[in-house]
C-alpha positions as MATLAB code, in Angstrom:
seq = 'MQYPLQGVKVLDLSRVLAGPYCGQLLADMGADVLKVESPEGDENRGWGDRTADGLSCNFSSVNRGKRSVVMNFKAPGAKEALAQLVRESDVVIESFLPESSKRLGITFEALKEIKPDIILCSITGYGSRGPMRDKPGYDLMMQAFSSVMLGTGTEDGEPVRCGVSFIDMSTGLIAYGGILTALHSRGVNGGCHVEVSLLRTAISILGYQAVNWLQTGRLPQRQGSGVMHLVPYQAFKCRDGYILSGATNDLAWRRFSTALGRPELGVDPRFATNDDRLQNRAELIALVSAIFETNDAAYWVEKFEENRVAISPLNTLDQVLTHDQLKENDILLSLAESGQEPKSFIGAPFTLNKETLFSQRLVPHLGADNDEILRAHMQLSDEQIERLTGLREQA';
ca = [
     -20.704   -5.205  -14.499;
     -22.374   -3.560  -11.928;
     -20.320   -1.840   -9.096;
     -20.260   -4.535   -6.134;
     -20.456   -1.889   -3.495;
     -23.156    0.541   -5.045;
     -25.149    1.825   -2.480;
     -22.573    1.505    0.399;
     -21.711    4.823    2.195;
     -18.283    5.373    3.537;
     -17.436    8.245    6.189;
     -13.401    8.557    5.622;
     -12.236   10.752    8.418;
      -8.463    9.083    7.863;
      -5.341   10.830    6.401;
      -2.107   10.341    4.991;
      -1.759    6.942    3.009;
      -3.302    3.812    4.603;
      -6.974    4.882    5.274;
      -7.221    6.996    2.185;
      -6.142    4.122    0.122;
      -8.661    1.722    1.753;
     -11.156    4.282    1.300;
     -10.247    4.682   -2.593;
     -10.286    0.968   -3.113;
     -14.173    1.258   -1.634;
     -14.887    4.245   -4.102;
     -13.566    2.090   -6.928;
     -15.951   -0.724   -6.046;
     -18.761    1.877   -6.181;
     -19.139    2.801   -2.640;
     -20.233    6.610   -2.030;
     -17.085    7.862   -0.143;
     -17.141   11.300    1.682;
     -13.925   12.349    2.761;
     -14.010   14.696    5.902;
     -10.994   16.730    6.349;
      -9.768   19.537    9.088;
      -9.889   22.903    7.853;
      -5.830   22.764    7.202;
      -6.580   19.680    5.238;
      -5.085   16.218    5.071;
      -1.294   16.772    5.653;
      -0.579   14.602    2.642;
      -2.024   17.578    0.353;
       1.320   19.330    1.058;
       3.526   16.290    0.046;
       5.280   15.480   -3.057;
       5.197   17.155   -6.646;
       1.988   19.131   -8.034;
      -0.268   17.705  -10.841;
      -1.432   20.256  -13.549;
      -4.360   21.244  -11.285;
      -2.478   22.044   -8.342;
      -2.977   18.860   -6.366;
      -0.205   16.946   -4.492;
       0.768   13.712   -6.374;
       1.051   11.969   -3.017;
      -2.569   12.858   -2.072;
      -3.819   12.134   -5.703;
      -2.357    8.747   -5.338;
      -5.176    7.506   -2.555;
      -8.187   10.012   -2.833;
      -9.307    9.452   -6.385;
     -13.267    8.805   -6.458;
     -14.233   10.937   -3.028;
     -16.123   13.889   -2.072;
     -14.530   16.004    0.319;
     -16.162   18.447    2.950;
     -14.288   20.379    5.670;
     -15.266   20.025    9.459;
     -13.315   21.324   12.479;
     -14.409   18.610   15.092;
     -13.786   20.938   17.770;
     -16.376   23.747   16.479;
     -19.785   23.952   18.199;
     -22.368   21.978   16.435;
     -19.300   19.561   14.860;
     -20.594   16.533   17.248;
     -24.273   16.969   15.704;
     -23.170   17.301   12.576;
     -20.878   14.059   12.576;
     -23.656   12.276   13.943;
     -25.759   13.223   11.119;
     -23.239   11.939    8.788;
     -22.722    8.640   10.782;
     -26.363    8.001   10.701;
     -26.327    7.885    6.897;
     -23.266    5.522    6.709;
     -22.396    2.217    6.667;
     -18.681    2.385    7.371;
     -16.621    4.915    9.119;
     -12.761    4.979    8.542;
     -10.705    6.628   11.070;
      -6.841    7.011   11.798;
      -6.791    9.241   15.257;
      -4.678    8.346   17.860;
      -6.700    6.178   20.458;
      -6.787    9.059   23.031;
      -8.029   11.449   20.226;
     -10.543    9.142   19.157;
     -12.062    8.959   22.762;
     -11.846   12.771   23.088;
     -13.653   13.244   19.838;
     -16.418   10.687   20.548;
     -15.197    8.730   17.483;
     -15.195    5.487   19.149;
     -17.249    2.228   18.328;
     -19.266    2.317   21.634;
     -20.240    5.934   20.776;
     -20.878    5.446   16.948;
     -23.004    2.221   17.739;
     -25.348    4.761   19.978;
     -25.953    6.742   16.823;
     -25.952    3.682   14.428;
     -26.171   -0.054   15.894;
     -24.842   -1.835   12.759;
     -22.088    0.656   11.976;
     -18.938   -0.649   10.707;
     -15.941    1.200   12.163;
     -12.654    0.621   10.808;
      -9.576    2.240   13.189;
      -6.140    2.569   11.771;
      -3.410    3.073   14.487;
       0.345    3.132   14.234;
       1.131    0.552   17.080;
      -2.155   -0.806   18.216;
      -4.887    0.131   20.320;
      -3.332   -1.417   23.597;
       0.078   -1.329   25.072;
       2.319    1.354   26.338;
       2.737    2.605   22.423;
      -0.917    3.041   21.714;
      -0.969    6.649   21.551;
       2.653    6.908   19.774;
       2.231    8.335   16.090;
       2.977    5.795   13.443;
       4.340    6.489   10.067;
       5.612    3.932    7.365;
       9.262    4.738    7.758;
       8.908    4.700   11.456;
       7.595    1.063   11.260;
      10.113    0.160    8.946;
      12.634    0.749   11.519;
      10.663   -0.468   14.469;
       9.511   -3.809   12.830;
      13.447   -4.693   11.983;
      12.664   -4.186    8.274;
      15.405   -1.329    7.770;
      17.930   -3.565    9.749;
      17.153   -6.424    7.193;
      17.620   -4.395    3.822;
      20.479   -3.181    2.295;
      24.048   -4.881    1.658;
      25.832   -6.923    4.388;
      28.507   -4.284    5.141;
      26.271   -1.463    4.432;
      23.918    1.060    6.391;
      20.415    0.069    6.846;
      18.054    1.262    4.038;
      14.555    2.249    3.929;
      12.348    0.023    1.131;
      11.969    2.434   -1.683;
       8.229    2.441   -1.590;
       5.740    3.222    1.612;
       4.824   -0.646    1.467;
       3.737   -0.818    5.184;
       0.937    1.988    4.548;
       0.009    0.706    1.365;
      -0.442   -3.016    2.744;
      -2.331   -1.569    5.785;
      -4.749   -0.073    3.387;
      -5.379   -3.288    1.403;
      -5.662   -5.071    4.841;
      -8.299   -2.545    6.134;
     -10.254   -2.950    2.931;
     -10.556   -6.838    3.525;
     -11.418   -6.296    7.129;
     -14.327   -4.023    5.993;
     -15.449   -6.224    3.254;
     -15.567   -9.173    5.748;
     -17.278   -7.053    8.212;
     -20.155   -6.026    5.485;
     -20.141   -9.748    4.611;
     -21.323  -10.811    8.108;
     -23.128   -7.466    8.856;
     -26.633   -9.011    8.761;
     -25.759  -11.721   11.133;
     -23.341   -9.962   13.573;
     -24.644   -6.537   13.097;
     -22.099   -3.532   13.737;
     -18.435   -4.455   13.849;
     -15.116   -2.648   14.936;
     -12.251   -3.622   12.375;
      -8.941   -2.674   13.745;
      -5.892   -2.681   11.780;
      -2.482   -1.227   12.582;
       0.857   -0.648   10.780;
       2.695   -2.606   13.252;
       0.460   -5.740   12.519;
       0.704   -5.111    8.980;
       4.519   -4.926    9.400;
       4.741   -8.002   11.580;
       2.389  -10.116    9.334;
       4.637   -9.150    6.168;
       7.879  -10.538    7.963;
       6.454  -13.737    6.988;
       9.138  -16.454    6.835;
      11.739  -14.344    8.629;
       9.581  -14.077   11.695;
       8.782  -17.611   11.538;
      12.362  -18.500   11.150;
      13.681  -16.768   14.154;
      10.575  -17.920   16.256;
      11.305  -21.719   15.284;
      15.081  -21.788   15.118;
      16.259  -18.484   16.867;
      18.341  -17.255   13.755;
      18.358  -13.787   12.734;
      18.301  -12.770    9.194;
      21.376  -11.070    7.842;
      21.197   -8.313    5.011;
      21.549   -9.869    1.557;
      21.620   -6.678   -0.899;
      19.175   -8.049   -3.632;
      19.243  -11.622   -2.956;
      17.621  -13.568   -0.127;
      19.212  -15.642    2.865;
      17.823  -19.135    1.782;
      18.333  -19.109   -2.003;
      21.446  -18.910   -3.987;
      21.835  -17.723   -6.815;
      18.733  -15.609   -6.698;
      19.621  -11.711   -6.837;
      20.599   -8.820   -9.128;
      23.754   -9.267  -11.197;
      25.541   -6.587  -13.261;
      25.491   -7.146  -17.029;
      27.672   -4.878  -19.545;
      25.111   -2.197  -19.769;
      22.940   -2.534  -16.939;
      21.374   -5.075  -14.344;
      19.163   -8.198  -14.392;
      17.938  -10.256  -11.638;
      17.660  -14.040  -12.114;
      17.920  -16.981   -9.860;
      17.466  -20.831   -9.288;
      14.425  -21.657   -6.847;
      15.503  -25.278   -6.881;
      18.250  -27.803   -8.236;
      16.904  -28.505  -11.479;
      16.283  -24.717  -12.082;
      19.912  -24.154  -11.028;
      21.180  -26.943  -14.021;
      19.144  -24.735  -16.442;
      20.620  -21.721  -14.973;
      24.090  -23.008  -15.700;
      23.088  -24.210  -19.255;
      21.879  -20.597  -20.050;
      25.028  -19.137  -18.354;
      26.886  -21.267  -21.099;
      28.498  -23.141  -18.132;
      26.516  -26.579  -17.910;
      29.158  -28.236  -15.912;
      28.435  -25.993  -12.957;
      25.011  -27.605  -12.716;
      26.426  -30.752  -11.557;
      29.734  -29.525   -9.769;
      29.648  -31.080   -6.449;
      30.333  -27.460   -4.636;
      27.169  -26.086   -6.384;
      24.639  -29.300   -6.954;
      22.031  -28.754   -4.097;
      20.886  -25.572   -2.670;
      22.647  -26.588    0.709;
      25.793  -26.801   -1.464;
      25.275  -23.421   -3.018;
      24.553  -21.664    0.417;
      27.874  -23.230    1.804;
      29.844  -21.917   -1.204;
      27.678  -18.428   -1.684;
      30.807  -16.158   -2.004;
      32.734  -18.277   -4.457;
      29.462  -19.088   -6.601;
      28.411  -15.555   -6.830;
      31.998  -13.981   -7.614;
      31.912  -16.711  -10.289;
      28.633  -16.151  -11.910;
      28.769  -12.458  -11.441;
      32.107  -12.436  -13.686;
      30.194  -14.222  -16.519;
      27.201  -11.805  -16.558;
      29.522   -9.022  -16.978;
      30.870  -10.209  -20.287;
      27.305   -9.402  -22.172;
      24.555   -7.036  -22.171;
      21.347   -7.431  -20.285;
      19.161   -8.060  -23.466;
      21.215  -11.018  -24.489;
      21.063  -12.612  -21.071;
      17.184  -12.197  -20.933;
      17.023  -13.962  -24.139;
      19.134  -16.750  -23.307;
      17.696  -17.255  -19.682;
      14.225  -17.462  -21.286;
      15.045  -19.689  -23.970;
      16.150  -22.243  -21.241;
      12.987  -21.438  -18.792;
      14.794  -19.787  -16.458;
      13.259  -16.743  -14.463;
      14.758  -13.569  -15.228;
      14.077  -10.000  -15.339;
      15.797   -6.670  -16.247;
      15.673   -4.052  -13.368;
      13.438   -1.267  -14.960;
      13.207    2.083  -14.232;
       9.897    3.515  -13.137;
       9.057    5.012  -16.134;
       9.953    1.801  -18.215;
       7.547   -0.225  -16.221;
       4.717    2.298  -16.349;
       4.856    2.407  -19.895;
       5.199   -1.418  -20.448;
       2.827   -3.182  -22.568;
       2.317   -5.884  -20.047;
       0.569   -3.005  -17.896;
      -1.540   -2.000  -20.989;
      -2.468   -5.521  -21.624;
      -3.687   -6.185  -18.080;
      -5.406   -2.749  -17.516;
      -3.313   -1.781  -14.615;
      -3.409    1.791  -15.406;
      -6.506    3.780  -16.007;
      -7.335    7.341  -17.410;
      -9.861    9.675  -16.221;
     -10.690   13.060  -17.651;
     -12.901   15.958  -16.834;
     -15.202   17.704  -19.419;
     -12.717   19.524  -21.873;
      -9.711   18.771  -19.761;
      -6.700   16.502  -20.712;
      -7.103   12.925  -19.441;
      -5.201   12.154  -16.224;
      -3.484    8.594  -15.499;
      -4.000    6.706  -12.184;
      -3.138    3.363  -10.832;
      -6.461    1.040  -10.850;
      -7.316   -1.412   -7.881;
      -4.977   -4.324   -7.612;
      -7.504   -7.053   -8.802;
     -10.217   -7.533  -11.352;
     -13.714   -8.966  -11.258;
     -14.612  -10.951  -14.312;
     -11.619   -9.518  -15.919;
     -12.813   -5.996  -15.456;
     -10.938   -3.240  -13.838;
     -13.705   -1.320  -11.951;
     -12.944    2.320  -10.900;
     -14.608    5.326   -9.613;
     -15.515    7.974  -12.262;
     -14.640   10.843  -10.006;
     -11.467   12.623  -10.038;
      -9.534   13.607   -7.004;
     -11.230   16.259   -4.766;
      -9.870   19.786   -3.977;
     -10.156   20.469   -0.353;
     -13.848   21.299    0.713;
     -15.099   20.781   -2.928;
     -18.152   19.323   -1.784;
     -18.888   21.604    1.176;
     -22.092   23.258   -0.813;
     -23.614   20.029   -1.553;
     -22.950   18.222    1.635;
     -23.425   20.775    4.355;
     -25.614   23.216    2.693;
     -27.927   21.222    0.264;
     -28.186   17.743    1.791;
     -27.505   18.770    5.689;
     -29.280   22.097    5.377;
     -26.842   23.939    7.698;
     -27.066   27.702    7.808;
     -24.202   29.933    6.655;
     -23.339   30.568   10.286;
     -23.245   26.820   10.994;
     -21.096   26.068    7.727;
     -18.498   28.996    8.806;
     -18.369   27.675   12.175;
     -17.404   24.031   11.179;
     -15.220   24.863    8.253;
     -13.413   27.920    9.883;
      -9.706   27.734   10.912;
      -9.942   29.356   13.968;
      -9.941   27.512   17.391;
     -12.886   26.801   19.187;
     -13.564   26.708   22.901;
];
């Protein structure tokens, strides 16, 4: 299958997770993505464990498939060099604070002067307007600000961080969708400024909880592994581990009771409807929990699947990443440089005609493509390259 974004050129000026993940998805679909980093490099290069070739696993998770050049935007000649790269690009991704973007000349108005049909995707923490526009935003900070942390954890416990950086990664997906929308309409509308923020993403993901408060005024309560509007639907401790199961409707509850070996519970007037079960949540959960603890997780998985009741073991990361279901759906991919051991990565979160497309480029070391881009392509002199890539502060 031909890569759908083949021929599209992307200038990735972003850092950390959201913007780089968006750029990686574009690269997987065939776009030529050039990552421009400061001489210090994207700070994500210094986070987390290291791969065998010395790269950060955090950085490697969102920068596969790109080329890397170093550029000090404060250096003499940087403005002209950046303008040349913009003229050759279809898309620019940036994640500077709004005031920094303005100071550096990386605004939609400025880039349109260079290339009228440019698509600029700006990623911020709190949006481009309002009193918090120039406040840095990170995933964990946004989990706190957006109420996610106060809604996560057990009822009588402390607020808990979601175990993955889901706001950052979701923002990258939304940025990807916004860029594709702008590319699709480019022939009619010309250039476009796509704006996404961690805040907008977080509020969108609140979904039914936000609408529930907007329409009823009811605040969500921490439910541990469960949800506020369905019961039972949570993790249960078994003799040797945990499973997660639940009843999403009253018919499913009757099947749940049968699988549990207590079919009479399915028609017990205390629990017959979801409203009944919500009213008697504590009593029901105590009763069901005691039954689950009488046997192993594998036993309950078999019983519940026989009765067509949703159930899942609580897998560790190594268990899920080695599961046959991932292999059958080509969710992981393997890449290798010549003569090197192959490296495993996570592929794009969708397929096209049942095919998982991905870039053949591995994760770039900082400035790995300086020579190819700055010297051979842009034909800059050694002195110009030294000024652009140097760490020293420029006037």
